[in-house]
Short mmCIF file of C-alpha atoms in Angstrom, two decimals:
data_model
loop_
_atom_site.label_atom_id
_atom_site.label_comp_id
_atom_site.label_asym_id
_atom_site.label_seq_id
_atom_site.Cartn_x
_atom_site.Cartn_y
_atom_site.Cartn_z
CA MET A 62 0.17 -0.27 -0.39
CA ALA A 63 2.73 2.11 0.36
CA ILE A 64 4.33 1.84 -2.35
CA PHE A 65 1.36 2.71 -4.57
CA THR A 66 0.66 5.31 -2.26
CA LEU A 67 3.74 6.87 -3.30
CA LEU A 68 3.64 5.95 -6.97
CA LEU A 69 0.22 7.79 -7.35
CA SER A 70 1.84 10.84 -4.85
CA LYS A 71 4.86 10.63 -7.28
CA TYR A 72 1.77 10.95 -10.84
CA TYR A 73 0.28 14.12 -9.38
CA ASN A 74 4.12 15.94 -8.99
CA LEU A 75 4.68 14.92 -12.62
CA ASP A 76 1.60 16.13 -12.98
CA THR A 77 2.24 19.57 -11.83
CA LYS A 78 5.58 20.09 -14.76
CA ILE A 79 3.64 18.57 -17.70
CA HIS A 80 4.24 22.05 -19.34
CA GLU A 81 7.98 21.42 -18.10
CA ASN A 82 8.81 18.79 -19.76
CA TYR A 83 5.52 17.14 -21.69
CA SER A 84 7.90 14.48 -23.43
CA ILE A 85 9.62 12.72 -19.95
CA PHE A 86 5.78 13.03 -18.03
CA LYS A 87 5.58 10.94 -21.23
CA MET A 88 6.97 8.62 -20.82
CA ASN A 89 7.08 8.18 -16.70
CA ASN A 90 3.11 7.93 -17.00
CA LEU A 91 3.71 5.57 -19.20
CA CYS A 92 6.07 3.03 -16.76
CA ILE A 93 2.89 5.09 -13.75
CA TRP A 94 0.30 2.85 -15.55
CA LEU A 95 2.78 -0.19 -16.23
CA CYS A 96 3.55 -0.40 -12.88
CA LEU A 97 -0.56 0.27 -11.59
CA ILE A 98 -1.19 -2.43 -13.53
CA PHE A 99 1.04 -5.34 -12.62
CA LEU A 100 0.90 -4.21 -8.80
CA PHE A 101 -3.37 -4.39 -9.65
CA SER A 102 -3.16 -7.72 -11.49
CA ALA A 103 -0.58 -9.02 -8.07
CA PHE A 104 -2.87 -8.11 -5.03
CA SER A 105 -5.38 -9.82 -7.50
CA VAL A 106 -4.75 -13.57 -8.08
CA SER A 107 -3.28 -13.32 -3.82
CA SER A 108 -6.67 -12.66 -2.80
CA THR A 109 -8.24 -14.85 -5.53
CA THR A 110 -6.05 -17.72 -4.28
CA ASN A 111 -6.93 -17.22 -0.59
CA ILE A 112 -10.21 -16.86 -1.51
CA LEU A 113 -9.40 -20.45 -3.43
CA THR A 114 -7.62 -21.99 -0.19
CA ASN A 115 -10.48 -21.43 1.64
CA THR A 116 -13.10 -23.38 0.00
CA VAL A 117 -12.36 -27.02 1.12
CA ASP A 118 -11.70 -26.50 4.93
CA GLY A 119 -13.11 -27.17 8.39
CA ASP A 120 -15.97 -28.78 7.80
CA ASN A 121 -16.11 -28.62 4.50
CA LEU A 122 -13.09 -31.29 4.11
CA PHE A 123 -15.92 -33.86 5.17
CA LYS A 124 -16.25 -34.26 1.24
CA LEU A 125 -13.69 -35.08 0.14
CA ILE A 126 -13.58 -38.09 2.33
CA GLY A 127 -14.78 -41.28 -0.87
CA LYS A 128 -14.12 -39.40 -3.55
CA SER A 129 -11.89 -40.09 -6.37
CA LYS A 130 -9.42 -37.96 -7.63
CA THR A 131 -11.00 -37.64 -10.84
CA ASP A 132 -14.25 -35.79 -9.22
CA PRO A 133 -14.84 -32.08 -9.55
CA LEU A 134 -13.71 -31.30 -5.78
CA VAL A 135 -11.05 -33.39 -5.17
CA ARG A 136 -8.78 -31.58 -8.17
CA ASP A 137 -8.72 -28.77 -7.57
CA PHE A 138 -8.16 -29.67 -4.11
CA LEU A 139 -5.22 -31.21 -5.16
CA ASN A 140 -4.03 -28.37 -7.24
CA LYS A 141 -4.14 -25.99 -4.41
CA LEU A 142 -2.11 -28.10 -2.13
CA GLY A 143 0.49 -27.86 -5.32
CA GLU A 144 3.53 -29.88 -5.88
CA LYS A 145 3.36 -34.38 -3.25
CA ASP A 146 7.09 -34.23 -1.28
CA LYS A 147 7.37 -36.58 -3.76
CA SER A 148 10.54 -38.48 -1.01
CA LEU A 149 7.71 -39.13 1.59
CA SER A 150 4.93 -39.52 -0.29
CA SER A 151 4.08 -43.12 -2.53
CA ASN A 152 0.47 -44.00 -4.33
CA SER A 153 -2.01 -43.87 -1.19
CA ILE A 154 -0.56 -41.49 0.90
CA TRP A 155 0.46 -38.21 -0.43
CA THR A 156 2.47 -35.50 2.15
CA TYR A 157 2.14 -31.83 2.02
CA PRO A 158 4.79 -31.21 4.37
CA ASN A 159 4.37 -27.04 4.07
CA ASN A 160 0.35 -27.82 4.08
CA GLY A 161 0.70 -29.44 7.37
CA MET A 162 -1.90 -32.46 5.76
CA ARG A 163 -1.08 -36.33 5.04
CA ILE A 164 -3.70 -37.37 2.63
CA GLY A 165 -4.27 -41.16 2.33
CA PHE A 166 -5.48 -42.75 -1.13
CA TYR A 167 -7.76 -46.44 -1.25
CA LYS A 168 -6.41 -47.89 -3.62
CA GLY A 169 -4.21 -44.89 -5.21
CA ASP A 170 -7.75 -43.43 -6.35
CA ILE A 171 -10.46 -42.62 -3.55
CA ILE A 172 -9.95 -40.97 -0.69
CA ASP A 173 -9.25 -42.69 1.83
CA LYS A 174 -7.70 -41.01 4.98
CA ILE A 175 -7.11 -36.95 5.82
CA MET A 176 -4.57 -36.12 8.51
CA LEU A 177 -3.98 -32.39 9.13
CA TYR A 178 -0.83 -31.64 12.36
CA ASP A 179 0.53 -29.22 14.16
CA ASN A 180 3.89 -27.54 14.06
CA SER A 181 5.78 -30.81 16.32
CA TYR A 182 4.98 -33.38 13.28
CA SER A 183 7.19 -34.53 11.46
CA VAL A 184 8.77 -37.32 8.83
CA ASN A 185 12.22 -38.39 8.44
CA GLU A 186 13.80 -35.78 9.89
CA THR A 187 11.55 -32.92 7.65
CA LYS A 188 9.46 -30.80 10.05
CA PHE A 189 5.30 -29.30 8.76
CA VAL A 190 4.14 -26.30 9.48
CA ALA A 191 1.13 -26.48 11.00
CA TYR A 192 -2.17 -27.47 9.04
CA SER A 193 -2.83 -22.91 8.65
CA SER A 194 -6.67 -22.71 7.08
CA LYS A 195 -9.97 -23.91 9.62
CA LEU A 196 -9.65 -26.59 10.99
CA PRO A 197 -13.32 -28.94 10.79
CA LYS A 198 -15.72 -28.22 13.57
CA HIS A 199 -14.50 -24.75 14.29
CA LEU A 200 -11.64 -26.57 15.79
CA SER A 201 -7.94 -24.79 16.55
CA TRP A 202 -4.89 -25.84 17.85
CA ARG A 203 -5.34 -23.97 21.13
CA ASP A 204 -8.08 -26.11 21.89
CA THR A 205 -7.92 -28.83 25.05
CA LYS A 206 -9.95 -32.72 25.51
CA SER A 207 -11.80 -30.28 27.15
CA SER A 208 -13.34 -27.62 25.30
CA THR A 209 -13.28 -30.59 22.54
CA ILE A 210 -15.74 -32.42 24.37
CA ILE A 211 -17.69 -29.22 25.87
CA ARG A 212 -18.33 -28.30 22.13
CA LEU A 213 -18.69 -31.60 20.08
CA GLY A 214 -20.06 -33.49 23.59
CA LYS A 215 -18.81 -37.42 24.66
CA PRO A 216 -16.76 -39.16 22.29
CA SER A 217 -18.11 -42.69 21.37
CA LYS A 218 -14.52 -44.07 21.86
CA TYR A 219 -11.33 -42.65 24.93
CA ASN A 220 -8.28 -42.84 25.56
CA SER A 221 -4.65 -41.19 26.95
CA ASN A 222 -4.49 -39.01 24.15
CA TYR A 223 -7.07 -39.10 21.37
CA MET A 224 -10.33 -38.89 21.22
CA GLU A 225 -12.82 -40.41 18.10
CA TYR A 226 -16.11 -39.50 17.34
CA ASP A 227 -18.62 -41.80 15.57
CA ASN A 228 -21.49 -39.24 15.21
CA LEU A 229 -20.31 -37.10 12.05
CA PRO A 230 -20.60 -37.72 8.09
CA VAL A 231 -16.83 -39.07 8.75
CA GLU A 232 -15.51 -41.15 11.48
CA VAL A 233 -13.02 -38.35 13.16
CA VAL A 234 -10.19 -38.76 15.58
CA PHE A 235 -8.58 -36.08 17.85
CA TYR A 236 -4.78 -36.23 19.19
CA TYR A 237 -3.36 -34.70 22.04
CA HIS A 238 0.43 -34.09 23.66
CA GLY A 239 -0.71 -35.58 26.75
CA SER A 240 -3.16 -37.23 28.43
CA ARG A 241 -4.07 -34.28 31.25
CA PRO A 242 -7.71 -32.88 30.27
CA LYS A 243 -6.08 -29.15 29.13
CA SER A 244 -3.73 -31.24 26.81
CA ARG A 245 -4.44 -29.28 23.66
CA LEU A 246 -4.97 -30.56 20.49
CA ARG A 247 -1.46 -31.38 17.95
CA GLY A 248 -3.31 -33.27 15.08
CA VAL A 249 -6.74 -33.81 13.55
CA LEU A 250 -7.52 -37.38 10.93
CA LEU A 251 -10.76 -37.89 8.51
CA ARG A 252 -11.45 -40.79 7.48
CA PHE A 253 -13.76 -43.19 5.86
CA LYS A 254 -16.39 -44.20 7.74
CA ASN A 255 -18.29 -47.05 7.00
CA CYS A 256 -20.67 -48.03 9.46
CA ILE A 257 -23.30 -45.56 8.22
CA SER A 258 -26.34 -46.24 11.05
CA GLY A 259 -26.58 -49.19 13.70
CA ASP A 260 -23.71 -51.65 15.05
CA CYS A 261 -21.40 -53.16 12.75
CA GLN A 262 -19.34 -54.41 15.68
CA ASN A 263 -22.70 -56.43 17.37
CA GLY A 264 -25.99 -55.90 16.26
CA GLU A 265 -27.35 -54.76 13.09
CA GLY A 266 -26.17 -52.27 11.50
CA ILE A 267 -25.10 -51.04 8.48
CA TYR A 268 -21.99 -50.98 6.88
CA VAL A 269 -20.99 -48.93 3.00
CA GLU A 270 -17.23 -50.01 0.79
CA ARG A 271 -15.77 -47.09 -0.45
CA ASP A 272 -16.46 -48.69 -3.40
CA GLY A 273 -19.85 -48.11 -3.32
CA SER A 274 -22.06 -51.35 -2.35
CA ARG A 275 -23.69 -51.50 0.65
CA TYR A 276 -24.47 -54.36 3.60
CA GLU A 277 -27.72 -54.28 5.65
CA GLY A 278 -28.07 -56.64 8.67
CA GLU A 279 -26.76 -58.85 11.50
CA TRP A 280 -22.63 -58.32 12.79
CA LYS A 281 -20.82 -60.18 15.82
CA ASP A 282 -17.59 -59.51 16.49
CA GLY A 283 -17.20 -56.99 12.80
CA LYS A 284 -17.67 -59.75 10.62
CA ARG A 285 -21.09 -60.41 8.95
CA HIS A 286 -23.00 -63.07 10.50
CA GLY A 287 -26.70 -63.88 10.50
CA LYS A 288 -29.54 -62.42 8.21
CA GLY A 289 -28.44 -59.53 6.12
CA GLN A 290 -28.72 -57.91 2.52
CA LEU A 291 -25.71 -56.71 0.42
CA ILE A 292 -26.63 -54.60 -2.15
CA TYR A 293 -24.00 -53.69 -5.16
CA LYS A 294 -22.69 -50.68 -6.94
CA ASN A 295 -24.80 -51.85 -9.52
CA GLY A 296 -28.23 -52.00 -7.74
CA VAL A 297 -27.94 -55.90 -7.45
CA THR A 298 -28.99 -57.35 -4.07
CA LYS A 299 -27.87 -60.63 -3.06
CA LYS A 300 -30.03 -61.71 0.18
CA GLY A 301 -29.92 -64.66 2.90
CA PHE A 302 -27.49 -65.47 5.64
CA TRP A 303 -24.14 -65.18 6.97
CA GLU A 304 -20.82 -66.09 8.66
CA ALA A 305 -17.99 -64.87 9.77
CA GLY A 306 -17.99 -62.77 7.23
CA ASN A 307 -19.20 -65.88 4.43
CA TYR A 308 -22.36 -65.60 2.79
CA LYS A 309 -23.78 -69.46 2.95
CA GLY A 310 -26.72 -68.81 0.65
CA GLN A 311 -30.14 -67.41 0.47
CA ASP A 312 -33.11 -67.96 4.12
CA PHE A 313 -34.91 -70.40 2.23
CA PHE A 314 -36.92 -71.65 4.43
CA ALA A 315 -38.23 -67.42 5.48
CA SER A 316 -38.63 -67.06 2.21
CA ASN A 317 -40.77 -69.59 1.11
CA GLY A 318 -38.92 -70.29 -1.64
CA LEU A 319 -37.36 -73.49 -0.55
CA TYR A 320 -38.77 -75.01 -4.01
CA ASP A 321 -36.02 -72.72 -5.50
CA LEU A 322 -33.25 -75.24 -4.59
CA LEU A 323 -34.30 -77.93 -6.98
CA GLY A 324 -31.29 -77.89 -9.21
CA LYS A 325 -29.26 -77.52 -7.66
CA HIS A 326 -25.94 -79.32 -6.52
CA LYS A 327 -25.84 -80.85 -3.11
CA SER A 328 -22.36 -78.60 -2.78
CA SER A 329 -23.64 -74.92 -3.01
CA GLU A 330 -23.93 -72.93 -1.17
CA GLU A 331 -27.74 -72.26 -0.74
CA VAL A 332 -28.12 -76.29 0.37
CA LYS A 333 -25.15 -76.61 2.77
CA SER A 334 -27.49 -73.60 4.43
CA ALA A 335 -30.50 -74.92 3.92
CA SER A 336 -29.78 -77.75 5.49
CA ASN A 337 -27.48 -76.95 8.10
CA ARG A 338 -30.71 -74.45 9.18
CA GLN A 339 -32.90 -77.09 9.95
CA LYS A 340 -33.20 -77.93 13.19
CA ASP A 341 -31.43 -81.22 15.17
CA GLY A 342 -29.56 -81.98 11.93
CA TYR A 343 -29.92 -84.67 9.18
CA GLN A 344 -29.51 -88.35 8.27
CA GLN A 345 -26.99 -89.28 4.61
CA ILE A 346 -28.86 -92.70 3.32
CA ARG A 347 -27.42 -93.44 -0.13
CA LEU A 348 -30.32 -95.33 -2.23
CA ALA A 349 -30.41 -97.72 -5.18
CA TYR A 350 -28.44 -95.91 -8.48
CA ASP A 351 -26.19 -94.23 -6.67
CA HIS A 352 -29.18 -91.53 -4.98
CA PHE A 353 -28.94 -90.03 -2.07
CA GLN A 354 -31.44 -88.81 0.65
CA TYR A 355 -30.58 -86.46 3.42
CA ILE A 356 -33.86 -87.67 6.51
CA PHE A 357 -34.20 -84.02 8.74
CA ASN A 358 -34.69 -85.59 11.45
CA ASN A 359 -37.43 -82.61 12.43
CA ASN A 360 -39.53 -84.75 10.83
CA LYS A 361 -40.86 -81.86 8.28
CA LEU A 362 -38.11 -82.94 4.94
CA ARG A 363 -36.41 -84.78 2.30
CA PHE A 364 -33.93 -83.86 0.10
CA TYR A 365 -33.43 -86.05 -3.06
CA PHE A 366 -30.15 -86.00 -5.00
CA ASN A 367 -29.08 -87.58 -8.51
CA ASP A 368 -26.42 -89.83 -9.30
CA TYR A 369 -25.12 -85.79 -10.83
CA GLY A 370 -25.08 -85.23 -7.03
CA VAL A 371 -28.06 -82.58 -8.06
CA LEU A 372 -31.16 -82.09 -5.64
CA TYR A 373 -34.25 -83.29 -7.62
CA LYS A 374 -37.30 -83.42 -5.62
CA VAL A 375 -38.09 -81.54 -1.92
CA ALA A 376 -40.17 -83.42 -0.16
CA VAL A 377 -42.63 -82.28 2.72
CA ASN A 378 -44.67 -84.13 5.61
CA LYS A 379 -47.99 -81.84 7.10
CA SER A 380 -45.95 -80.36 10.05
CA GLY A 381 -43.69 -78.77 7.60
CA PHE A 382 -46.51 -77.07 5.35
CA GLY A 383 -45.92 -73.80 7.60
CA GLU A 384 -42.15 -73.62 6.25
CA VAL A 385 -42.65 -74.34 2.72
CA SER A 386 -45.06 -72.74 -0.54
CA HIS A 387 -45.65 -73.56 -3.61
CA PRO A 388 -47.65 -71.68 -6.18
CA LEU A 389 -49.57 -74.68 -6.77
CA THR A 390 -50.28 -75.04 -3.38
CA GLU A 391 -50.48 -71.94 -1.89
CA LYS A 392 -54.02 -72.60 -1.04
CA VAL A 393 -54.05 -75.50 -0.04
CA THR A 394 -54.03 -76.13 3.87
CA PRO A 395 -52.50 -79.01 6.13
CA TYR A 396 -55.31 -80.18 6.35
CA SER A 397 -57.21 -80.34 3.48
CA ASP A 398 -59.03 -82.77 2.11
CA GLN A 399 -59.10 -84.78 -0.94
CA ASN A 400 -63.37 -82.67 -1.99
CA TYR A 401 -60.95 -79.56 -1.42
CA VAL A 402 -57.67 -80.66 -2.54
CA ALA A 403 -60.08 -80.83 -6.14
CA TYR A 404 -62.14 -77.93 -5.65
CA ILE A 405 -58.76 -75.70 -5.39
CA MET A 406 -56.09 -77.35 -7.90
CA GLY A 407 -58.36 -79.14 -9.99
CA SER A 408 -58.28 -82.60 -11.09
CA PRO A 409 -54.96 -84.84 -11.12
CA TYR A 410 -53.48 -86.12 -14.30
CA LYS A 411 -52.93 -89.21 -12.65
CA LYS A 412 -54.23 -90.72 -9.27
CA TYR A 413 -52.81 -93.48 -7.46
CA GLN A 414 -54.17 -96.23 -4.57
CA TYR A 415 -52.46 -97.48 -1.36
CA ARG A 416 -53.38 -99.41 1.46
CA THR A 417 -52.18 -96.76 3.64
CA GLY A 418 -53.55 -94.01 1.36
CA SER A 419 -53.60 -92.23 -2.22
CA THR A 420 -51.39 -89.60 -4.62
CA TRP A 421 -52.52 -87.27 -6.55
CA LEU A 422 -50.75 -86.10 -9.32
CA TYR A 423 -49.86 -82.47 -10.65
CA LYS A 424 -47.58 -80.94 -13.04
CA ASP A 425 -47.05 -77.15 -13.62
CA LYS A 426 -44.41 -76.15 -16.80
CA GLN A 427 -41.21 -76.63 -13.77
CA PHE A 428 -42.59 -79.53 -11.28
CA ASP A 429 -43.85 -82.42 -11.14
CA LEU A 430 -46.37 -82.07 -7.60
CA ARG A 431 -46.87 -85.62 -6.02
CA ILE A 432 -49.58 -85.01 -3.41
CA ARG A 433 -49.86 -87.78 -0.93
CA PHE A 434 -53.29 -88.71 1.04
CA ASP A 435 -53.26 -91.41 4.60
CA LYS A 436 -56.04 -93.71 4.32
CA ASN A 437 -58.46 -91.28 5.56
CA LYS A 438 -58.43 -88.84 3.12
CA ILE A 439 -56.44 -85.77 4.59
CA MET A 440 -53.55 -84.73 2.93
CA ASP A 441 -50.53 -85.84 4.67
CA GLY A 442 -47.52 -84.49 2.31
CA ILE A 443 -46.22 -82.84 -0.41
CA ASP A 444 -43.23 -84.28 -2.81
CA VAL A 445 -41.13 -81.33 -6.07
CA THR A 446 -39.67 -82.75 -8.07
CA VAL A 447 -38.29 -81.72 -11.56
CA ASN A 448 -40.01 -82.11 -14.28
CA GLY A 449 -38.51 -85.83 -16.21
CA GLU A 450 -37.89 -83.43 -19.43
CA ASP A 451 -36.24 -80.52 -17.55
CA VAL A 452 -33.75 -82.80 -15.53
CA LEU A 453 -31.06 -80.31 -14.40
CA ILE A 454 -27.65 -81.20 -14.41
CA SER A 455 -24.52 -79.44 -13.54
CA ALA A 456 -22.51 -81.73 -15.17
CA GLU A 457 -20.96 -78.89 -17.73
CA GLN A 458 -20.31 -76.21 -14.88
CA GLY A 459 -16.78 -77.33 -14.75
CA SER A 460 -13.42 -76.82 -15.76
CA CYS A 461 -11.44 -78.29 -19.02
CA LYS A 462 -8.48 -81.05 -18.29
CA THR A 463 -7.23 -81.78 -21.58
CA GLY A 464 -8.58 -81.76 -24.98
CA ASP A 465 -11.14 -79.47 -26.70
CA CYS A 466 -14.50 -78.88 -24.02
CA GLN A 467 -16.05 -76.61 -27.12
CA ASN A 468 -16.47 -78.50 -29.62
CA GLY A 469 -13.92 -81.69 -29.94
CA PHE A 470 -12.83 -84.10 -27.26
CA GLY A 471 -12.28 -83.16 -23.64
CA GLU A 472 -11.61 -83.92 -21.00
CA LEU A 473 -13.82 -82.06 -18.51
CA ILE A 474 -14.11 -81.74 -13.92
CA SER A 475 -16.77 -81.10 -12.70
CA GLU A 476 -18.22 -81.36 -8.86
CA SER A 477 -20.98 -84.32 -10.52
CA GLY A 478 -17.81 -85.66 -12.04
CA ARG A 479 -15.07 -86.34 -14.62
CA TYR A 480 -16.17 -86.09 -18.53
CA LEU A 481 -13.96 -87.96 -20.42
CA GLY A 482 -15.13 -87.38 -24.57
CA LYS A 483 -17.08 -85.57 -27.69
CA PHE A 484 -18.14 -81.72 -26.61
CA LYS A 485 -20.80 -79.73 -28.63
CA ASN A 486 -21.49 -76.25 -28.37
CA ALA A 487 -20.13 -76.34 -24.86
CA LYS A 488 -21.61 -79.54 -23.84
CA PHE A 489 -21.37 -83.30 -24.10
CA ASP A 490 -23.20 -84.59 -27.45
CA GLY A 491 -21.33 -87.65 -28.94
CA GLN A 492 -19.73 -90.68 -27.62
CA GLY A 493 -18.24 -89.85 -24.31
CA THR A 494 -18.01 -91.30 -20.62
CA MET A 495 -19.10 -90.15 -17.66
CA TYR A 496 -16.96 -90.87 -14.15
CA TYR A 497 -20.31 -90.09 -11.69
CA ALA A 498 -18.66 -88.37 -8.04
CA SER A 499 -21.54 -90.23 -6.79
CA GLY A 500 -19.21 -94.01 -7.73
CA GLY A 501 -21.07 -94.94 -10.81
CA TYR A 502 -19.91 -94.21 -14.39
CA TYR A 503 -21.96 -94.11 -18.25
CA LYS A 504 -20.36 -95.07 -21.10
CA GLY A 505 -22.28 -94.64 -24.77
CA SER A 506 -23.86 -91.81 -26.14
CA PHE A 507 -24.56 -87.74 -25.18
CA SER A 508 -26.84 -85.48 -26.43
CA ALA A 509 -26.62 -81.96 -26.33
CA GLY A 510 -25.69 -82.36 -22.22
CA MET A 511 -27.49 -84.92 -20.83
CA ARG A 512 -28.14 -89.38 -21.66
CA GLU A 513 -29.40 -90.16 -24.88
CA GLY A 514 -28.75 -92.88 -27.46
CA ARG A 515 -27.61 -96.20 -26.58
CA GLY A 516 -25.45 -96.87 -23.56
CA THR A 517 -24.46 -98.80 -20.52
CA TYR A 518 -24.49 -97.35 -16.62
CA ILE A 519 -23.05 -98.91 -13.73
CA TRP A 520 -23.46 -98.01 -10.14
CA SER A 521 -21.45 -98.51 -7.75
CA ASP A 522 -23.36 -101.19 -6.27
CA ASN A 523 -22.54 -103.03 -9.34
CA SER A 524 -26.71 -103.09 -10.69
CA LYS A 525 -26.34 -102.29 -14.44
CA TYR A 526 -28.95 -100.84 -17.53
CA ILE A 527 -27.66 -101.82 -20.94
CA GLY A 528 -29.88 -100.36 -23.44
CA ASN A 529 -31.15 -96.69 -24.75
CA TRP A 530 -31.94 -93.62 -23.22
CA LYS A 531 -33.88 -90.44 -23.34
CA ASN A 532 -33.18 -87.16 -21.00
CA ASN A 533 -30.94 -89.02 -18.95
CA GLN A 534 -33.63 -91.22 -18.78
CA LYS A 535 -34.02 -95.12 -19.34
CA ASN A 536 -36.71 -94.76 -22.17
CA GLY A 537 -36.54 -97.91 -24.40
CA VAL A 538 -35.95 -101.02 -25.08
CA GLY A 539 -32.82 -101.72 -22.25
CA SER A 540 -31.96 -104.96 -19.64
CA MET A 541 -31.81 -103.59 -16.24
CA HIS A 542 -29.40 -106.05 -13.95
CA TYR A 543 -30.53 -105.48 -9.79
CA GLN A 544 -28.17 -106.17 -7.12
CA ASN A 545 -30.08 -108.21 -5.80
CA LYS A 546 -29.83 -110.59 -8.80
CA SER A 547 -32.90 -109.58 -10.45
CA ARG A 548 -33.19 -108.50 -13.95
CA TYR A 549 -35.37 -107.12 -16.55
CA GLU A 550 -35.43 -107.57 -19.88
CA GLY A 551 -38.19 -105.28 -21.80
CA GLN A 552 -39.30 -102.21 -22.00
CA TRP A 553 -38.96 -98.87 -20.36
CA TYR A 554 -40.73 -95.56 -20.31
CA GLN A 555 -39.70 -92.34 -18.69
CA ASP A 556 -36.93 -94.58 -16.18
CA GLN A 557 -39.08 -96.30 -15.43
CA ARG A 558 -40.51 -100.56 -16.62
CA HIS A 559 -43.75 -99.74 -18.98
CA GLY A 560 -44.56 -102.00 -22.20
CA ARG A 561 -43.89 -105.49 -22.80
CA GLY A 562 -41.68 -106.71 -20.98
CA SER A 563 -39.92 -110.16 -18.27
CA MET A 564 -38.91 -109.76 -15.01
CA TYR A 565 -36.69 -112.66 -13.66
CA TYR A 566 -36.68 -112.97 -9.54
CA PRO A 567 -33.01 -115.02 -7.59
CA ASN A 568 -35.67 -117.69 -7.03
CA GLY A 569 -35.62 -119.23 -10.12
CA GLU A 570 -39.40 -117.05 -10.84
CA HIS A 571 -40.19 -114.91 -13.79
CA TYR A 572 -42.90 -112.48 -14.47
CA ILE A 573 -43.70 -111.49 -19.09
CA GLY A 574 -46.34 -109.48 -20.16
CA ASP A 575 -47.45 -106.05 -19.57
CA TRP A 576 -45.64 -102.95 -16.93
CA SER A 577 -47.33 -100.06 -15.87
CA TYR A 578 -44.78 -97.75 -14.34
CA ASN A 579 -42.70 -99.83 -12.85
CA SER A 580 -45.78 -102.43 -11.66
CA GLN A 581 -47.04 -105.59 -13.49
CA THR A 582 -50.23 -103.88 -15.43
CA GLY A 583 -51.69 -105.88 -18.58
CA LYS A 584 -51.36 -109.12 -20.49
CA GLY A 585 -49.16 -111.36 -18.55
CA THR A 586 -47.87 -114.62 -16.66
CA LEU A 587 -46.43 -115.40 -13.48
CA TYR A 588 -44.10 -118.66 -14.01
CA LYS A 589 -43.43 -120.18 -10.48
CA ASN A 590 -39.79 -122.86 -10.00
CA ASN A 591 -42.35 -125.22 -9.47
CA GLY A 592 -43.36 -125.51 -12.54
CA GLU A 593 -46.81 -123.57 -12.31
CA GLN A 594 -48.61 -120.08 -13.91
CA GLN A 595 -50.20 -117.48 -13.77
CA LYS A 596 -51.58 -116.63 -16.53
CA GLY A 597 -54.41 -112.77 -16.57
CA ILE A 598 -54.48 -110.03 -16.29
CA TRP A 599 -52.36 -107.92 -13.50
CA VAL A 600 -53.12 -104.96 -11.73
CA ASN A 601 -49.82 -103.39 -9.53
CA GLY A 602 -48.45 -106.68 -9.30
CA ARG A 603 -51.98 -108.58 -8.00
CA LEU A 604 -53.27 -110.80 -10.93
CA LYS A 605 -57.22 -109.81 -11.01
CA ALA A 606 -58.31 -112.25 -13.38
CA ALA A 607 -56.97 -115.03 -14.24
CA PHE A 608 -57.73 -117.51 -17.73
#
């Protein structure tokens, strides 16, 4: 300002002598104006710089946490800080000793934390100047522990030389020179706040990751544990149960979506979670043809797995009706009789009558439903099975070990077993051999991933089928050698003895005649081992009319 005044006085002095020496005045006047313009410009730039420096300080620093380097606000802030100290900086930490600041980046891009220092801090003998702009919450380096508590209230965490507050837009930690209440502030740490609501240690809380994903649910020991949902940045949501931070699958029982498990492998997280969440555990039993059954000890459910290890049937007893549902049975109660079921669901496409009750069969687009009734015609249970023509397998979902597993000859390893043979469009197609993880193997023809055509299947119990297949099922003409030494030769339909066939029993007897869905039904003759013949009309394995 003194220089500015001096120049003005010089201007007026020259002005009084304008007539004495006009040329000198003209030259000096030009110089004076140039000086005035330069000083005004310098003053303007200096003023503007001070204003811009203060655009992001104090509580405004909160806005930087969680933002990328490409964000306009961050770019502007970093430009104002100037050159970082390269000797004290890395990809994840940028250091500014002349600004009393260090900035931490998550994955080298997102601002994860900002540390502000007073003039007592140094790194590798490089001394920091005090951060001179406004501190958050209108604090200053003169504030003490006591004054901080008076201004901000009780901290969420308190230690001898620092206090932490988690009730602000970001987590803020105030560091002090000592442990006494009058110890002065020496540093302020602002860091990304993950837990934005509730208790993310032991309770229920909302936790936000730096990449934008968000978990809402239960916690234990600081890890996702219990029921919750994880919402990704792109909007995809994963609901279910977690254990020690690991996703364990959906809550099929609580959501009444148990049948969504059909088609899943028994080693999948969904099936494991659904099985383990049943009270009292379960028993695993090997059935014929290397199928498996889970019998739950609460007497509510049974899971059935095929030779691929895929869940193909869920059986629900009356006591489990309240925990599962299906669109076709949502209006049917556990104690509905046959008349009410027929009224609600219509007539079944097939009925089976037994001494202990009966079974009605229904179909929808995806499932086969078998409704079981007791001898009093009251509902006793429901079985839901994947349709025969839609048998779900996961054998192709594996890794190609050798060869061409797209269109050629290759070897593929999956959770269902090992396949060696021809591929077409990444599916088993042509001649090949499938060694199932359950124990047996099939050698023969495949089509679109399924057993189709002529082939031989030998199960782990040494039972064997040689014949025709369709959609993974015995279909056409073939012979079946059973574990108990009996043998069937004849026609098959959807894995069942159906049509004309002969059955040879271990005791020497044999039946030749008609079959319907695994039972002797129609014209046939039973040849007994004593030479006697029972010839006539058979129904469900019993001779009804002899001739």
